[in-house]
XYZ file of C-alpha atoms in Angstrom:
342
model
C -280.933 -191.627 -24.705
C -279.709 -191.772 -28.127
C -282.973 -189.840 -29.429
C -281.841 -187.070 -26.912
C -278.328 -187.048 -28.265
C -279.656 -187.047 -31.693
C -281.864 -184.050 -31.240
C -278.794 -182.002 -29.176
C -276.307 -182.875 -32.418
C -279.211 -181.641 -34.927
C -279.403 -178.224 -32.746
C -275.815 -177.602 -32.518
C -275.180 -178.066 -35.966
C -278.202 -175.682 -37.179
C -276.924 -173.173 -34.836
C -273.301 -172.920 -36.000
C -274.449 -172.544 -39.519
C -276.671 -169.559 -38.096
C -273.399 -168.554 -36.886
C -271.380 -169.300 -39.842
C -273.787 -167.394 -41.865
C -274.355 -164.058 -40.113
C -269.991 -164.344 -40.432
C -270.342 -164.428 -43.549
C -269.190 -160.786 -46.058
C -272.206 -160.668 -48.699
C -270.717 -158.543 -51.616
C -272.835 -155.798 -52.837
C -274.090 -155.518 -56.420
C -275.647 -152.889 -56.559
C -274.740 -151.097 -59.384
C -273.418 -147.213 -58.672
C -274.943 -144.249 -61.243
C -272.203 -141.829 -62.935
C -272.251 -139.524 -65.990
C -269.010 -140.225 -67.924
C -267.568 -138.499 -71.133
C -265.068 -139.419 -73.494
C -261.567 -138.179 -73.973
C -261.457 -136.091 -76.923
C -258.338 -134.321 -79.076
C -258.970 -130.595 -79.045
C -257.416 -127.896 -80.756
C -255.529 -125.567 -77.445
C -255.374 -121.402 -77.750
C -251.562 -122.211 -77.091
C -251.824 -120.697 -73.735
C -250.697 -122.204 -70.834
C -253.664 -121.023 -67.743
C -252.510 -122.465 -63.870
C -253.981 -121.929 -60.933
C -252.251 -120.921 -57.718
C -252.148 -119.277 -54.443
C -250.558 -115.436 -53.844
C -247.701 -115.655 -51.540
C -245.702 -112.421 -49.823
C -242.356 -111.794 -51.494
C -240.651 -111.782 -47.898
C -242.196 -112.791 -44.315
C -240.191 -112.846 -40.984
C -241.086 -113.340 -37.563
C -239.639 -109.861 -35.409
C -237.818 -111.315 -32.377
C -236.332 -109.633 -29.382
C -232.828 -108.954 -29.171
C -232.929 -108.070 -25.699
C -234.522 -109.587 -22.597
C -236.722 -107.142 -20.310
C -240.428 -105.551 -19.902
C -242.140 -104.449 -22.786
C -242.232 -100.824 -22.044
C -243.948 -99.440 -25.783
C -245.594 -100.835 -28.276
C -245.880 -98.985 -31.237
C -248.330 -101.046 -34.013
C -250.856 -103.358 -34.130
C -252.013 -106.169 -36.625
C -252.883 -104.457 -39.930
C -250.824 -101.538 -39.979
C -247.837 -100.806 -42.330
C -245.112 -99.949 -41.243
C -241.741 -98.587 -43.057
C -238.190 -100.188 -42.581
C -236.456 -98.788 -39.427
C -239.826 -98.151 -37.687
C -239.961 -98.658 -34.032
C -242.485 -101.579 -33.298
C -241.963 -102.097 -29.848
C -239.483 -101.063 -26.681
C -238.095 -103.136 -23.787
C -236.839 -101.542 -20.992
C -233.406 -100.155 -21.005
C -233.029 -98.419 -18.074
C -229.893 -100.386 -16.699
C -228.357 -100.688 -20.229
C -228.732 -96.480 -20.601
C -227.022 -96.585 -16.920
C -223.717 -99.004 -18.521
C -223.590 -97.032 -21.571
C -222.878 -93.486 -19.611
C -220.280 -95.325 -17.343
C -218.563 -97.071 -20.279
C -218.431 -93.182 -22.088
C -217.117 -92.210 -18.937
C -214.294 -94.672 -18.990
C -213.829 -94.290 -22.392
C -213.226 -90.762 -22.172
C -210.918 -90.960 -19.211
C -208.798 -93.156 -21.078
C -208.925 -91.296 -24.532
C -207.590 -88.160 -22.475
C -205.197 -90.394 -20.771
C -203.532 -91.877 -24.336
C -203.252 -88.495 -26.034
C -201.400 -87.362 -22.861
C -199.240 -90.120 -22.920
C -198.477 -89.549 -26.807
C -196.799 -86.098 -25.998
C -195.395 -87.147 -22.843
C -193.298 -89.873 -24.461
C -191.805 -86.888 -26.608
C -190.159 -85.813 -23.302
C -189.414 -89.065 -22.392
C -191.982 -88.557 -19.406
C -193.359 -92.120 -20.021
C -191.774 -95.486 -21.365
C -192.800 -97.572 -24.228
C -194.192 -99.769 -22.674
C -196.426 -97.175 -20.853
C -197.423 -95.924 -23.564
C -198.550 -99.382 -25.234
C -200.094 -100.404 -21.983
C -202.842 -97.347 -22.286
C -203.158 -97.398 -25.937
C -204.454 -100.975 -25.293
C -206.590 -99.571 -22.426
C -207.881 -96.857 -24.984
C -209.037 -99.357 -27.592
C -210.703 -102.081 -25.169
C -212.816 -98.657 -23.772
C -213.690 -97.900 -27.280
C -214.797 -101.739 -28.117
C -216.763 -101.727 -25.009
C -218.348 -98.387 -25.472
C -219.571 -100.053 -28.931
C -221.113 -102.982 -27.079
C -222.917 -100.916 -24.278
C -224.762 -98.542 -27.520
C -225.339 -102.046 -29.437
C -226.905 -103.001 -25.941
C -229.086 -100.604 -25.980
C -229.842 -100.004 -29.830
C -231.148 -103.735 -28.932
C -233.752 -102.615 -27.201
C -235.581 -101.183 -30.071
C -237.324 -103.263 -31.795
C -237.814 -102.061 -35.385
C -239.379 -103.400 -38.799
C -236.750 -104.714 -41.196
C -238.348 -103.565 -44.362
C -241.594 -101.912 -45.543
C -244.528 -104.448 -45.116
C -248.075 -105.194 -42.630
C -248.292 -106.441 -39.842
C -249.449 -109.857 -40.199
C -249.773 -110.855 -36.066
C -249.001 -108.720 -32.731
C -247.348 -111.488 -30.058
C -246.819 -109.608 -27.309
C -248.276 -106.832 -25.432
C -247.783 -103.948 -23.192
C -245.817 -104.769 -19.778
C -245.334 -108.162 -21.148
C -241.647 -109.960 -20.282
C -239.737 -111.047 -23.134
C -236.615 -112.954 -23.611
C -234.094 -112.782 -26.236
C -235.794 -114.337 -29.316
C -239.549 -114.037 -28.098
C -241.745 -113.126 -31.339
C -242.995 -109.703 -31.077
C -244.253 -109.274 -34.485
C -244.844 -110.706 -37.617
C -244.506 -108.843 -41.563
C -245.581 -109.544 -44.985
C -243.786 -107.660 -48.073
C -246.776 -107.987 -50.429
C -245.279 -104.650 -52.490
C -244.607 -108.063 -54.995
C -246.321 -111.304 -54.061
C -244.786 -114.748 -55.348
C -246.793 -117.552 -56.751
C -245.544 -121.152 -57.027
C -247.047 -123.415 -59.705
C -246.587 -126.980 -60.143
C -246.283 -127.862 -64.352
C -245.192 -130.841 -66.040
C -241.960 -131.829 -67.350
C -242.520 -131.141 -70.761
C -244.101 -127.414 -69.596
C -241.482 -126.680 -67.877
C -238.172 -127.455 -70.741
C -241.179 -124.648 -72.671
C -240.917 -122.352 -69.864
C -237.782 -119.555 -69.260
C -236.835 -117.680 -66.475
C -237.994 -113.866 -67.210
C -240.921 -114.983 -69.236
C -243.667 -112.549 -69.037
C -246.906 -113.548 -67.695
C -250.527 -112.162 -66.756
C -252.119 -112.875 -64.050
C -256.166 -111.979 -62.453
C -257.931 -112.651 -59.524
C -261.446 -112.985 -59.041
C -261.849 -110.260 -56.416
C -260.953 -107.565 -59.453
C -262.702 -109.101 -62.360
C -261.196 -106.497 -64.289
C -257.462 -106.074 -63.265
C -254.763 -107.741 -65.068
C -251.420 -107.936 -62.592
C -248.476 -108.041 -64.633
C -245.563 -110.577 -63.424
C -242.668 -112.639 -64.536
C -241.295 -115.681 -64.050
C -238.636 -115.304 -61.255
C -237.014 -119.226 -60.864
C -237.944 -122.360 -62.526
C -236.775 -125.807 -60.167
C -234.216 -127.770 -61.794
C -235.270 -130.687 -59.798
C -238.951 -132.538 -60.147
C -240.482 -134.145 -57.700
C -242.031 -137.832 -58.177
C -244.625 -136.806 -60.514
C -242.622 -134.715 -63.137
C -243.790 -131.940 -61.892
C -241.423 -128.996 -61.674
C -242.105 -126.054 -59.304
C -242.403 -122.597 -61.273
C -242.243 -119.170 -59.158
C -243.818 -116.583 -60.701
C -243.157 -112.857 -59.103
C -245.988 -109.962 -59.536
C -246.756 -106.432 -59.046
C -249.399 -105.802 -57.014
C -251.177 -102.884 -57.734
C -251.752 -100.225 -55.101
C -255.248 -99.330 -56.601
C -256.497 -102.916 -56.014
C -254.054 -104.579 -53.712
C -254.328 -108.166 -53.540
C -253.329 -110.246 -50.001
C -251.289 -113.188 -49.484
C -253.305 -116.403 -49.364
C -255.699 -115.070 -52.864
C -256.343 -117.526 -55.457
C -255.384 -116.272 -58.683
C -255.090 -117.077 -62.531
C -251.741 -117.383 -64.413
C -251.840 -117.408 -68.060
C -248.307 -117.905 -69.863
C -248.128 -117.472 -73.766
C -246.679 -120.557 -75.277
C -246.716 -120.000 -78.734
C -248.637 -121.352 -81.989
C -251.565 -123.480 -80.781
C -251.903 -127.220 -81.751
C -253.852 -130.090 -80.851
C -254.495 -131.999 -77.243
C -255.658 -135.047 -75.761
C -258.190 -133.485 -73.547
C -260.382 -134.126 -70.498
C -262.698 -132.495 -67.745
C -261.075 -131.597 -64.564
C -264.496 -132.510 -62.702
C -262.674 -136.380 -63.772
C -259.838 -136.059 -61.443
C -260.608 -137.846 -58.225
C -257.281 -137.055 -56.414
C -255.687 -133.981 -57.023
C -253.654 -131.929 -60.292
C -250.193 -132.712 -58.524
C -250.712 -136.445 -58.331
C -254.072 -137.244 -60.833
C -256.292 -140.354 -61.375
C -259.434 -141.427 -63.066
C -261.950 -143.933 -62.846
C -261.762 -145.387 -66.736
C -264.961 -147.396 -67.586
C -263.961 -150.720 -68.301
C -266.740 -152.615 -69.615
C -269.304 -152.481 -66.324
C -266.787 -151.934 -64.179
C -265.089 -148.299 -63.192
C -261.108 -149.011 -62.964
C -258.859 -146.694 -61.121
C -256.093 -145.331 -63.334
C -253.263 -142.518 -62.909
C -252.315 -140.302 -65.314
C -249.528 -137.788 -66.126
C -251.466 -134.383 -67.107
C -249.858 -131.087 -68.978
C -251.279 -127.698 -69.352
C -254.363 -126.671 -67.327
C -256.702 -124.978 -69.476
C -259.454 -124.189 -66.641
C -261.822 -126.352 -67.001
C -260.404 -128.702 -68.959
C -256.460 -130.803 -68.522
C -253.723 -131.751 -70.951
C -253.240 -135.593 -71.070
C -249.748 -136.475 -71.502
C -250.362 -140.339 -70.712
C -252.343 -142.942 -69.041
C -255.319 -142.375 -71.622
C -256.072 -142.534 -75.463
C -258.785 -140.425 -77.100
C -262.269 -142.620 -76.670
C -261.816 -143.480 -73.719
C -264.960 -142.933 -71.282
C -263.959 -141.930 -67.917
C -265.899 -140.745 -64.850
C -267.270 -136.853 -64.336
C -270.077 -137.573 -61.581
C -270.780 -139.963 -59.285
C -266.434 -140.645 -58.038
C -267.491 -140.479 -54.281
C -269.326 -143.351 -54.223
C -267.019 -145.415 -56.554
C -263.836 -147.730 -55.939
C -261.473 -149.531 -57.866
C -263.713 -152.285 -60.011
C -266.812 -151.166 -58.839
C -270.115 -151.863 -60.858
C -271.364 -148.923 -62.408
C -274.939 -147.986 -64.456
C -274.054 -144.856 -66.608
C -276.848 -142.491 -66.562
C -277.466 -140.972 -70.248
C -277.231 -137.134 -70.528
């Protein structure tokens, strides 16, 4: 008897460390490969080069101002269209029939006051007669104004020169006051909005000149200025800059392009300097992965000018310092790294 309870206790136990064991986290140390490269001070061409995103100068959704059928349609997506162009008509047929009765009326009583105005000569008509119809004169004439705004309301038109970005509607469709019909892009001048940092942007003035490129035309340099600077930064120092440009007929670039600013800001001097391949978040809100001995350690930093493929470090680093190029993916904060020799 005790044997047996012997032999159950010696099981038990061996199973729950099993148990306990397959429970059990086992760290990794396997070491993670990266190329790294060391922050360097390097003499800048003292021009400032962002890159942003082409936005249209003005965009607006075309709404209805009038409920009914859709009885024309006059565009489709693509086309441009000039202000005051007719994009689309709902039916009118009942306002057309209000409008004649109200210039009826309004003519009835228009005859009637100017009769009354020499009749009150003769004293054919009191004062009060007379005040009584002018007041019917002018509430014909403001309701004769409504009834042709009724109806002007049934043409829907383009409010300035610009494509047509998105048809929402269509032929014999049923729209209600403030459906979307339409939707245009002015990209005559298209805006771009750059994030720099704080000490950029006390550098920067509103007016400044500045070129900008695209990829798609290799060759074309768009000329533009800067239109506002923010006065207000957001958590990272970082102010936002709108630059305006003039898009050029010849090569007209869309809304949604990536482009190239460059912004002359005077004599050229020295930076602290690193790859952007090292940034493992984004520009707005940077980090690194520093090598700290074996170890990779996590760091923000506050960056400046953006010189393509290399960033401005304002802070956070010191020139030496090895931090990460390759191999971010796979890394977190304190992770074990082996760095690969180029």
């Amino acid at each position: 008897m005790l044997a047996l309870i012997g032999a159950m206790g010696w099981t038990l136990a061996s199973n729950k460390k099993e148990i306990d064991s397959k429970k059990e986290v086992k760290s990794s140390t396997r070491e993670i490969a990266v190329t790294v490269t060391p922050v360097k001070t390097k003499e800048t061409t003292g021009q400032l080069q962002l890159v942003g995103t082409t936005e249209p100068n003005r965009e607006v959704i075309v709404a209805s101002e009038s409920a009914g059928k859709i009885t024309h349609i006059h565009f489709k997506m693509g086309d441009f269209v000039s202000k005051g162009t007719v994009l689309a008509q709902v039916d009118d047929t009942y306002k057309r029939l209000a409008l004649e009765n109200t210039q009826i009326n309004y003519k009835k009583t228009k005859d009637d006051y100017e009769r009354y105005q020499i009749l009150i000569k003769g004293d054919a008509v009191s004062e009060t007669q007379l005040r009584d119809m002018k007041v019917a004169y002018e509430n014909a004439a403001i309701q004769l104004e409504n009834a042709k705004k009724q109806v002007e309301d049934t043409r829907i038109v383009a409010p300035f020169d610009g494509y047509i970005t998105a048809q929402n509607t269509e032929l014999g469709a049923y729209v209600n006051v403030g459906t979307s019909i339409a939707e245009i892009a002015d990209i005559a001048r298209l805006k771009v909005t750059l994030a720099v940092s704080e000490n950029t942007a006390y550098e920067l003035f509103q007016g400044q000149e500045v070129s900008v490129n695209a990829s798609v035309y290799r060759d074309v340099d768009y000329k533009g200025s800067i239109s506002r600077i923010s006065p207000k930064g957001d958590n990272a120092h970082k102010y936002p800059v709108e630059i305006l440009i003039v898009n050029d007929k010849n090569h007209l670039l869309k809304a949604g392009t990536y482009v190239n600013v460059t912004v002359g800001m005077g004599k050229a001097k020295p930076a602290l300097m690193i790859p952007r391949d090292a940034i493992v978040s984004s520009v707005k809100d940077p980090s690194v992965y520093l090598v700290n001995g074996e170890t990779a350690q996590l760091v923000k930093i506050n960056t400046g000018r953006d010189y393509q493929t290399d960033l401005e470090v304002l802070s956070g680093l010191k020139e030496g310092d090895l931090v990460v190029t390759n191999g971010q993916i796979n890394l977190m904060d304190g992770a074990k790294i082996s760095i690969i020799k180029n």
